Coordinates of C-alpha atoms in Angstrom, one line a residue:
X132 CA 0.0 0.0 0.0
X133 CA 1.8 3.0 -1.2
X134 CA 1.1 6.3 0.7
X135 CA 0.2 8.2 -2.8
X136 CA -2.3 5.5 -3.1
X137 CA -5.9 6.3 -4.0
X138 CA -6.5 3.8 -1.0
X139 CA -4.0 5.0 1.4
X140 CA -5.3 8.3 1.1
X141 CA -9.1 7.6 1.6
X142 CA -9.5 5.1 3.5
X143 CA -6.7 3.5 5.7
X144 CA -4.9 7.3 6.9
X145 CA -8.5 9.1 7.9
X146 CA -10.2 5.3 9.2
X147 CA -6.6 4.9 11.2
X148 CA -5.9 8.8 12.7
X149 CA -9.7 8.6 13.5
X150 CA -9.7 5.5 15.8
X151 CA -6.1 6.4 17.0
X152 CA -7.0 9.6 18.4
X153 CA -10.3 8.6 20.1
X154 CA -8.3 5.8 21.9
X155 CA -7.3 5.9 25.3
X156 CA -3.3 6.4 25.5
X157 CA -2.8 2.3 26.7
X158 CA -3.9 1.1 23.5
X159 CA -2.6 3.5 20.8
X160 CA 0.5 1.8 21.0
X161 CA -1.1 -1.6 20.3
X162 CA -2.9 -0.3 17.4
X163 CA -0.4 1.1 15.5
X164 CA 1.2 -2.4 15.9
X165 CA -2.2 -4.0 14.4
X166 CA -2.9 -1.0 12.1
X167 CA 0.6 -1.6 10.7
X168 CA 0.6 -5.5 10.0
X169 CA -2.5 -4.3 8.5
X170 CA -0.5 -2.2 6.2
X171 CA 2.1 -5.1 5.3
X172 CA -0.3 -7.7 4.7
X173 CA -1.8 -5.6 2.3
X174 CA 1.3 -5.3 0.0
X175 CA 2.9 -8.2 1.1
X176 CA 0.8 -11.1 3.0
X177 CA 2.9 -13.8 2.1
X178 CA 5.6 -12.4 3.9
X179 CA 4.2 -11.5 6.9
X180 CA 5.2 -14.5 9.2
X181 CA 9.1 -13.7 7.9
X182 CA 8.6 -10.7 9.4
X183 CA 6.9 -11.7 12.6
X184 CA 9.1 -14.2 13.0
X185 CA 12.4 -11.9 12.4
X186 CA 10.9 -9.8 15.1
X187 CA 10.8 -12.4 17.5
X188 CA 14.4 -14.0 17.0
X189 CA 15.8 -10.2 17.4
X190 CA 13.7 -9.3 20.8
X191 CA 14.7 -12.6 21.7
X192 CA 18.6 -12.4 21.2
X193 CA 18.4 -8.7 22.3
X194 CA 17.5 -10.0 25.7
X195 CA 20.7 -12.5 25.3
X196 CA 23.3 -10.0 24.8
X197 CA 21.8 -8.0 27.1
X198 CA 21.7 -10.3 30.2
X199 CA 25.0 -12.2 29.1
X200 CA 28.2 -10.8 31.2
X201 CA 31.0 -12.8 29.4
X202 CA 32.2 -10.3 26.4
X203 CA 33.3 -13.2 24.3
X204 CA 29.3 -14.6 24.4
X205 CA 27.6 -11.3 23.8
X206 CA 30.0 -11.0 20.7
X207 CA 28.9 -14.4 19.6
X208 CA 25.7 -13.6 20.1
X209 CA 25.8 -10.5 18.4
X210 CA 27.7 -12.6 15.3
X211 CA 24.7 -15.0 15.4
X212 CA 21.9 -12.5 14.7
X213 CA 23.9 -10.2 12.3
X214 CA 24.5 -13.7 10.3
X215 CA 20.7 -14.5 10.8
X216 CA 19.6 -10.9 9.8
X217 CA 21.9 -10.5 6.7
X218 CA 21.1 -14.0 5.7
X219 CA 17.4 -13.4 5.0
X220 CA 18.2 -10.5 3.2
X221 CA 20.8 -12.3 1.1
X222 CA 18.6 -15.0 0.1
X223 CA 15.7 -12.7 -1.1
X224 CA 16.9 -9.9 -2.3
X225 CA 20.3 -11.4 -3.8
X226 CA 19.9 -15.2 -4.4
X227 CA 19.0 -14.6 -7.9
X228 CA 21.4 -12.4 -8.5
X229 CA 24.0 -14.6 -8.1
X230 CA 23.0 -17.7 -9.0
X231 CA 22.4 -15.8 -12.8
X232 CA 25.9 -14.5 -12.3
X233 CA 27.5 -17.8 -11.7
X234 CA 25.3 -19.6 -14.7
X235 CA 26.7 -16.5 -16.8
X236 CA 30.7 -18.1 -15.3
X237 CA 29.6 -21.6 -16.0
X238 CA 28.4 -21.0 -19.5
X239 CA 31.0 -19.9 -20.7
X240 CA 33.8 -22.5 -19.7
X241 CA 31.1 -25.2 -21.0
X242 CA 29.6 -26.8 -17.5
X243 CA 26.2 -27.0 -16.6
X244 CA 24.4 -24.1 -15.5
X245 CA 22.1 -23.9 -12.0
X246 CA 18.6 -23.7 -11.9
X247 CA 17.4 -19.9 -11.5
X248 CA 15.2 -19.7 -8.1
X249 CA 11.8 -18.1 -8.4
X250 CA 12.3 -15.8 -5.5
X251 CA 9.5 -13.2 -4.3
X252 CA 11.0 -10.3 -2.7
X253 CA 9.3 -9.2 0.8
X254 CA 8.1 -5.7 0.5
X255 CA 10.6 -3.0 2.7
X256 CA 13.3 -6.1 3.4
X257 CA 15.8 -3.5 3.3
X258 CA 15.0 -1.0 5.5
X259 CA 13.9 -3.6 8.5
X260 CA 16.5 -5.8 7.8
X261 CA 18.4 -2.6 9.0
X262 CA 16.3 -1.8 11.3
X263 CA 16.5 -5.2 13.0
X264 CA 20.3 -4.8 13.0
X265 CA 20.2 -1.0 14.5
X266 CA 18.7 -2.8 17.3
X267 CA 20.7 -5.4 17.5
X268 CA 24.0 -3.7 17.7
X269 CA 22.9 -1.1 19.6
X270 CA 21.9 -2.8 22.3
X271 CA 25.1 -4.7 22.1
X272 CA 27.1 -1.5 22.6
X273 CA 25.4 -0.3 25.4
X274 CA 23.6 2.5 23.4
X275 CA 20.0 1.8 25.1
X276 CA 18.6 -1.6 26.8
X277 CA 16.3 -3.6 24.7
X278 CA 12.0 -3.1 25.4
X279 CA 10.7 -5.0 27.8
X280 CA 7.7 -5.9 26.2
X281 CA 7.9 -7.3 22.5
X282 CA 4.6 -5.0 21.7
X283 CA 6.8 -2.2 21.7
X284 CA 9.8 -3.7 19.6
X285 CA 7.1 -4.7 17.1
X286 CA 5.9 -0.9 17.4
X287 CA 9.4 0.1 16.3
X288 CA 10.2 -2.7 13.5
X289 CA 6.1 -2.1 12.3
X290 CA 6.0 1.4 12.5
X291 CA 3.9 1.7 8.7
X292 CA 5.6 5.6 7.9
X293 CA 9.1 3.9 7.7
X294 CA 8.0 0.2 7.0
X295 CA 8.8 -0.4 3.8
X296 CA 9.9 3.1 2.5
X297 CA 12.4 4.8 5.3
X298 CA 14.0 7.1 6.4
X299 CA 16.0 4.5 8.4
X300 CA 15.3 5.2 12.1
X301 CA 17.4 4.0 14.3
X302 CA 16.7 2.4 18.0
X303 CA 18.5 5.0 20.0
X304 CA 16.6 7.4 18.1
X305 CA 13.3 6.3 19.0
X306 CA 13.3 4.0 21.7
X307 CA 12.1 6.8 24.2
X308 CA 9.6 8.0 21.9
X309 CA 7.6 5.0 21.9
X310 CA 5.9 5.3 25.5
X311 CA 7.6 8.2 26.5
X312 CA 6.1 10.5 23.6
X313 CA 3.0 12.6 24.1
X314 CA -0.1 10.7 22.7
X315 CA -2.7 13.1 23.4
X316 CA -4.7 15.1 20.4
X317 CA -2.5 18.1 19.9
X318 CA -3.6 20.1 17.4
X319 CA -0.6 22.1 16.1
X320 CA 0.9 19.0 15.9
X321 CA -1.3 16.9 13.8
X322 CA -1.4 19.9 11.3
X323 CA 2.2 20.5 11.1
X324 CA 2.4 16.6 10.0
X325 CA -0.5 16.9 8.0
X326 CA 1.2 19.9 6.4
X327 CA 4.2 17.8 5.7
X328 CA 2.5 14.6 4.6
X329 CA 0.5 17.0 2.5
X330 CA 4.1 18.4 0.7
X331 CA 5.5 14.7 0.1
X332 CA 2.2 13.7 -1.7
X333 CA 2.2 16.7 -3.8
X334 CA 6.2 16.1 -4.5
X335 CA 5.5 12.7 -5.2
X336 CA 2.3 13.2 -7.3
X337 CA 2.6 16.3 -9.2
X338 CA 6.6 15.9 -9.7
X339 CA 8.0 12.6 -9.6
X340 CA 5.5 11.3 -11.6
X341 CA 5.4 13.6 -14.4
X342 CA 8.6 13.4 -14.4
X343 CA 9.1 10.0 -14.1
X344 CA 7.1 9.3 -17.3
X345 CA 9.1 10.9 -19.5
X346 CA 12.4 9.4 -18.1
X347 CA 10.9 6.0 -18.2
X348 CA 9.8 6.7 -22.1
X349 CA 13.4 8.2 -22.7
X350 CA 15.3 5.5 -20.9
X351 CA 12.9 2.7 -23.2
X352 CA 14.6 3.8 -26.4
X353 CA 17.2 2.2 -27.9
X354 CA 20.5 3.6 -28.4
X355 CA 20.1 4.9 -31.9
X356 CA 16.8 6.7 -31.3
X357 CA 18.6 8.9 -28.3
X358 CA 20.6 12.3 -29.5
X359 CA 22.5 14.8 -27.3
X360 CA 19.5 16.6 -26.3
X361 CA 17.0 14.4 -25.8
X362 CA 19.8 11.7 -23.4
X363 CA 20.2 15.0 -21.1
X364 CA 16.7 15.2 -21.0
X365 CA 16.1 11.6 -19.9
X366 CA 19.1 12.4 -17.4
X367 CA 18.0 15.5 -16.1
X368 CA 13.9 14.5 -15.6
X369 CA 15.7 11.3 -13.9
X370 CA 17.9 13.3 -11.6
X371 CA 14.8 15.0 -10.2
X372 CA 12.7 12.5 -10.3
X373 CA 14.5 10.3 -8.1
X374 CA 14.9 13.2 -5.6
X375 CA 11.3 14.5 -5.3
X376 CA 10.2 10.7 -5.5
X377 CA 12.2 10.0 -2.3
X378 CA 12.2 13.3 -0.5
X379 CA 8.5 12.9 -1.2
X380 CA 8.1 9.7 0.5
X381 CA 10.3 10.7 3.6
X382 CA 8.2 13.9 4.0
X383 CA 4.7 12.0 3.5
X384 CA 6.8 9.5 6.2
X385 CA 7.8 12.5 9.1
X386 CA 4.5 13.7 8.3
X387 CA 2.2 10.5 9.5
X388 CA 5.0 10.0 12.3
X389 CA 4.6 13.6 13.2
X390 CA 0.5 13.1 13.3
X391 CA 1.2 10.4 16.0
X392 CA 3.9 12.2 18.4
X393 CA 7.1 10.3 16.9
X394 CA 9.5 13.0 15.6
X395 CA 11.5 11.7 12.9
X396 CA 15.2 12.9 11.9
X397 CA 15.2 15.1 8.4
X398 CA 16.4 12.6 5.3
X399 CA 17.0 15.1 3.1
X400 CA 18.4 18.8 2.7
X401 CA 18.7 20.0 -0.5
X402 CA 21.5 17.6 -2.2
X403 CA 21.6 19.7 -5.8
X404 CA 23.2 22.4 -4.2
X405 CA 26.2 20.3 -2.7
X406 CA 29.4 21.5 -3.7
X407 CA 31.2 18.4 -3.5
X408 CA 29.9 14.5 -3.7
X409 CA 31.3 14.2 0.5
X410 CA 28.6 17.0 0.6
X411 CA 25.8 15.5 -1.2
X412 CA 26.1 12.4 0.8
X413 CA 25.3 15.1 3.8
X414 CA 22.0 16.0 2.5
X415 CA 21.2 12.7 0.3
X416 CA 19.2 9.9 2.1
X417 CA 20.9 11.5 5.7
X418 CA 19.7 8.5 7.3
X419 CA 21.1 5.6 5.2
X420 CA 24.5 7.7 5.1
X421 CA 24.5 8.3 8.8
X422 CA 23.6 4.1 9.5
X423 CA 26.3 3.0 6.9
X424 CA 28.8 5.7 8.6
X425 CA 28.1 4.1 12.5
X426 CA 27.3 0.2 11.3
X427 CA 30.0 -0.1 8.8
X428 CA 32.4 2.5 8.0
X429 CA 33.6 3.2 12.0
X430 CA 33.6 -1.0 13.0
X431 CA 35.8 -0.9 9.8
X432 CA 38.0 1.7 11.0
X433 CA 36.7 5.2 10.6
X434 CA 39.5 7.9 9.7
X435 CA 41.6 6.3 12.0
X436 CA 43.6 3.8 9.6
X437 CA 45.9 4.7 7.4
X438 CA 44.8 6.6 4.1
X439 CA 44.9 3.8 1.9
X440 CA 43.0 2.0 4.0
X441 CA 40.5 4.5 4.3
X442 CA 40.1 5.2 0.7
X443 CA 39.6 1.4 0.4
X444 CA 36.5 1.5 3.1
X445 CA 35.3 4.4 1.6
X446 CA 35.0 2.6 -1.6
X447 CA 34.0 -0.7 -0.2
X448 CA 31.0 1.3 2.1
X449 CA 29.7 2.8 -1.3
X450 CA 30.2 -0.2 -3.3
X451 CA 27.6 -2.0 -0.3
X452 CA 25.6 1.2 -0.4
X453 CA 24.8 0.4 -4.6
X454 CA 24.2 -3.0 -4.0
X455 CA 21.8 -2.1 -0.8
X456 CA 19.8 -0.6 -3.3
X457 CA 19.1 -3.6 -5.3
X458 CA 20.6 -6.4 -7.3
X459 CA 22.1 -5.2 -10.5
X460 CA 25.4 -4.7 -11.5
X461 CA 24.4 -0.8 -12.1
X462 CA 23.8 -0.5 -8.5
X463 CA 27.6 -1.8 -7.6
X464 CA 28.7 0.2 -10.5
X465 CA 27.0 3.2 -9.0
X466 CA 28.2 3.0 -5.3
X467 CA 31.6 2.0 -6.9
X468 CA 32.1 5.8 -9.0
X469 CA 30.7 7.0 -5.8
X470 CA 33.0 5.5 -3.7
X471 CA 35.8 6.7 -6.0
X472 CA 34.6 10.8 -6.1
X473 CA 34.5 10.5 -2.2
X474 CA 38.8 9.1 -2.1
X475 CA 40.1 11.7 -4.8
X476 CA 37.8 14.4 -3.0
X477 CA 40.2 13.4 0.2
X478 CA 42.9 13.1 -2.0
X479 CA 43.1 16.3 -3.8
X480 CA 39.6 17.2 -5.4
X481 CA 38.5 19.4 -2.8
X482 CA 41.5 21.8 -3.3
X483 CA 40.9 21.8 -6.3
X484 CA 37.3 22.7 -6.5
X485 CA 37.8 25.0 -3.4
X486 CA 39.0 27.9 -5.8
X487 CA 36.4 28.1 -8.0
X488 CA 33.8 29.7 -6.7
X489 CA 30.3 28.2 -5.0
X490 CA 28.3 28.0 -8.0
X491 CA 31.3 26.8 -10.4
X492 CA 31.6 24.1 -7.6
X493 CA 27.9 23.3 -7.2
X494 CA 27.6 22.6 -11.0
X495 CA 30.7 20.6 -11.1
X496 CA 29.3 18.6 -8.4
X497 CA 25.3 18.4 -9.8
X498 CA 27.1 17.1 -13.3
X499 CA 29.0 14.2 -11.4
X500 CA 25.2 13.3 -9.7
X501 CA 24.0 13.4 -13.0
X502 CA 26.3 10.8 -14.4
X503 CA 25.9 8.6 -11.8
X504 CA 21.9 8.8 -12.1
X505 CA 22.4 7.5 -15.5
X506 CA 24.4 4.5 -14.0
X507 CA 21.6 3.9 -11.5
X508 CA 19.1 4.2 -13.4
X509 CA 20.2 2.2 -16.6
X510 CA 18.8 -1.5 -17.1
X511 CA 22.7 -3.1 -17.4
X512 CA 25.6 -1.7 -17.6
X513 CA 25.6 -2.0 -21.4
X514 CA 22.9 0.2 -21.7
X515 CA 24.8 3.1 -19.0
X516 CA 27.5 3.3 -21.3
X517 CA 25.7 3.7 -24.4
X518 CA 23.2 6.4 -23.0
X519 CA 26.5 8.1 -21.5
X520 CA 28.1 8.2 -25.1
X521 CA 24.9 9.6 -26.6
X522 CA 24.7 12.2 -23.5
X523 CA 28.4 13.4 -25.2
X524 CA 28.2 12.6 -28.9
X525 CA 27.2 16.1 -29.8
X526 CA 24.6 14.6 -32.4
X527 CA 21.3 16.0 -32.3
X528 CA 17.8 15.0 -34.2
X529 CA 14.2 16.2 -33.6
X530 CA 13.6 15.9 -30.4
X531 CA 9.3 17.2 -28.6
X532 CA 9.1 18.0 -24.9
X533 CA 5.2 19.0 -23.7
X534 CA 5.1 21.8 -22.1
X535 CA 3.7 19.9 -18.9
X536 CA 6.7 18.9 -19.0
X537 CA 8.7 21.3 -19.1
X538 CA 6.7 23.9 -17.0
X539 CA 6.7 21.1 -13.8
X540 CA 11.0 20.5 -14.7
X541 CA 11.4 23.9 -14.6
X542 CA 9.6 23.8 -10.7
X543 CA 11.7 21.2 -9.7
X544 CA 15.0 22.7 -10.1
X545 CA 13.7 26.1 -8.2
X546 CA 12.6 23.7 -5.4
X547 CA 15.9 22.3 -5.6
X548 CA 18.3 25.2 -5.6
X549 CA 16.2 27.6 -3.9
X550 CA 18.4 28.2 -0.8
X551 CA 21.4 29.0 -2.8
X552 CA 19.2 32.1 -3.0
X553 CA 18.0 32.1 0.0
X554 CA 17.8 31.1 3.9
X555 CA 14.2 29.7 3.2
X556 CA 13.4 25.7 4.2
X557 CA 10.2 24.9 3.3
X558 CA 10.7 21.1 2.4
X559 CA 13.1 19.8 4.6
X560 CA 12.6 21.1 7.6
X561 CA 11.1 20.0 11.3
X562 CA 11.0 23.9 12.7
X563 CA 8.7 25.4 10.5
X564 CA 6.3 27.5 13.4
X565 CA 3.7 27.8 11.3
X566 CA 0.1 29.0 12.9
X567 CA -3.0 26.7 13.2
X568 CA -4.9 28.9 9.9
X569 CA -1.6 29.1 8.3
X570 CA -1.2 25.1 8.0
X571 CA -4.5 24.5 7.2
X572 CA -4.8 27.1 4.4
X573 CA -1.1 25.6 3.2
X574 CA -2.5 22.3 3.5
X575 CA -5.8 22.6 1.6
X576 CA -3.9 24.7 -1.8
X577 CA -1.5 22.0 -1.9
X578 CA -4.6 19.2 -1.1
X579 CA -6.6 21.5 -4.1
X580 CA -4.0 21.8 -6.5
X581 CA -3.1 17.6 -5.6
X582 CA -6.8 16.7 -6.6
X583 CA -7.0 19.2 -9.5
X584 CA -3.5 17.6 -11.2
X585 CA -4.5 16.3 -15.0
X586 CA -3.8 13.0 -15.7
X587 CA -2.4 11.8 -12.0
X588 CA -5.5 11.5 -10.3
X589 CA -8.8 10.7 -12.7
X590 CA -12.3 11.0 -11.0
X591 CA -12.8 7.6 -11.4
X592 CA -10.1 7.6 -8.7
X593 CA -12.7 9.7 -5.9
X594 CA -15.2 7.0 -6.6
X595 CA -15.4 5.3 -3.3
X596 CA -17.4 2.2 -4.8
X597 CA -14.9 1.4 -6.9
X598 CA -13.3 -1.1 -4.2
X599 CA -16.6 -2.8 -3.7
X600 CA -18.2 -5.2 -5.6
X601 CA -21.9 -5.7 -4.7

């Protein structure tokens, strides 16, 4: 069930904020948990018991490490459920992957090839597979003690604004929050998160999907249909596609959490107006950056290893990164070049760039994003290379943009560099002090203008029958 869903949006989020709010304070917590599964086994009800019973096994060993004394048995322990936890994840997400890789091997020196596994992929693996480890490891370094009752780990792991989307919260960042948050109806509050829900849908909605259409369409062609112009396009309309399509979802995300008292850390802060890749990957997906930083790039030694080790675990953390994203090789490929901008910035780069000015640096930097969007984006590697050589072959045919399209591009890269202008936060931001009328008058243009769109939401969508048959 997506959040931008026709569904979502009239039924489950006013049916669910209703009850909640009319519920005494000792069972909000329990609904969320059932509202939640609710939410899963609607996408994904297959899966649901794997992710019961992951829940289980990682309350359960929590409570190990947590009672054990001996250092050597909390480590093993810890081993144990960090094997457990990656291991699901392998298996569904990756199994495929490399069992086609190794048929691809075994092909070509002549041997028999294996059979390919028909493997569903559980909705959101990603996020509480690292979700379940945040827990795990924290509680293992002491950071915060596990819950006492499972109800509220399940509260935590089930929470439906970062289920299967993000941002990635970690335990220690809302362990308190869970009973210790205020659960009573407060009304600047719930319109402040409505306000920001209301800003993710219409990012999502009215930008990343117009957008996304024509990239899609662009991205379809093959090699000899693309010229110079119309390869940047596809790039471009990618490039903010992929931003307002995930910024969307983390504000629609901060937004519901907001509604309910959780306050959830910013994942994004303007990223096109980085001047350097280390500084996009301050204001891109914060939270995955900040987990992969204090899971994996510290334990591996942080800045305090010798430079050519730390270039190495630089690249090896981005390389993870790209293939955290999904199974491709465009997804290694993509951490990888990532991974590589981030050593030579350390290396020399950054003196480099630091004499050219702000703006000559933040175009230097948006051009590397760019290229790397291609990467990402691209089906195989076959077909990154060829779009890249068309995005620099200097031919050019007749290429038609609408002027939809155009018009909404054109608002997505003011969003985007707007505070190199300007001091002004309007979409990433948790300190907007906005008044009660304010919100709601913000709210209901951006509500208007989000039912009003052409072609995103038809009125056959508003028809409330259409989910009943009678």
């Amino acid at each position: 069930m997506l959040f931008s869903s026709t569904f979502f949006l009239i039924y489950f989020l006013p049916v669910f904020f209703t009850i909640y709010f009319l519920l005494p304070n000792f069972l909000k917590n329990y609904f969320i948990v059932f509202s939640s599964l609710v939410f899963y086994i609607w996408g994904a009800p297959q899966f649901v018991f794997v992710l019961l019973a992951t829940i289980i096994f990682n309350f359960g060993f929590a409570h190990l490490i947590f009672r054990e004394h001996k250092k050597r048995n909390k480590l093993i322990f810890l081993v144990f459920s960090v094997i457990i936890n990656l291991s699901l994840l392998l298996y569904f997400k990756y199994a495929n992957f490399f069992i086609e890789n190794i048929n691809v091997m075994l092909s070509s020196l002549g041997m028999n090839t294996f059979h390919v596994l028909k493997i569903a992929l559980p909705i959101g693996i990603s996020f509480f597979t690292f979700h379940q480890l945040s827990f795990i490891i924290d509680v293992y370094r002491g950071v915060k003690p596990p819950m006492n009752k499972i109800s509220d780990y399940a509260l935590y792991i089930l929470l439906f604004p970062q289920l299967i989307a993000g941002p990635i919260i970690r335990y220690n960042e809302i362990s308190d929050q869970i009973e210790g948050r205020d659960k009573k109806f407060k009304v600047d509050e719930v319109l402040f998160g409505f306000l920001r829900f209301s800003i993710g849908l219409a990012k999502k909605v009215l930008i990343a999907n117009v957008l996304g259409k024509e990239a899609d369409r662009i991205f379809s062609l093959q090699a000899s249909e693309l010229d110079f112009i119309l390869s940047w396009m596809g790039a471009i309309t990618y490039t903010f596609q992929i931003y307002f399509d995930f910024s969307g979802y983390s504000d629609m995300a901060i937004g519901l959490a907001r509604m309910m008292g959780f306050v959830f850390p910013e994942n994004f802060n303007h990223p096109y107006i980085a001047q350097s890749v280390t500084d996009f990957w301050r204001r891109w997906h914060i939270s995955l950056s900040r987990w992969m930083r204090d899971y994996l790039y510290i334990p591996l030694g942080g800045n305090k290893v010798p430079n050519g080790r730390l270039y190495f675990n630089l690249w090896i953390v981005f390389i993870i990164s790209g293939f955290w994203h999904g199974a491709e090789w465009t997804f290694i490929l993509w951490g990888a070049y990532h991974g590589f901008f981030l050593a030579i910035e350390r290396l020399f780069l950054l003196k480099i760039t630091s004499k050219i000015g702000v703006f000559t640096r933040v175009l230097f930097t948006f051009f590397t994003i760019v290229i790397g969007w291609v990467i990402f984006r691209s089906q195989d590697i076959s077909q990154a290379f060829s779009f890249l050589n068309n995005m620099f072959s200097l031919t050019i045919k007749d290429s038609f943009f609408s002027n939809h399209l155009l018009i909404v591009l054109l608002i997505a890269i003011v969003l985007s560099i707007m505070p190199l202008f300007s001091k002004i936060r309007i979409f990433e931001t948790s300190t907007l002090n906005y008044s009660i009328l304010k919100t709601l008058f913000i709210s209901s243009v951006i509500i208007t203008c989000l039912m009003l769109s052409i072609g995103e939401l038809t009125a056959s969508d508003f028809n409330p029958f259409i989910y009943f048959k009678f």
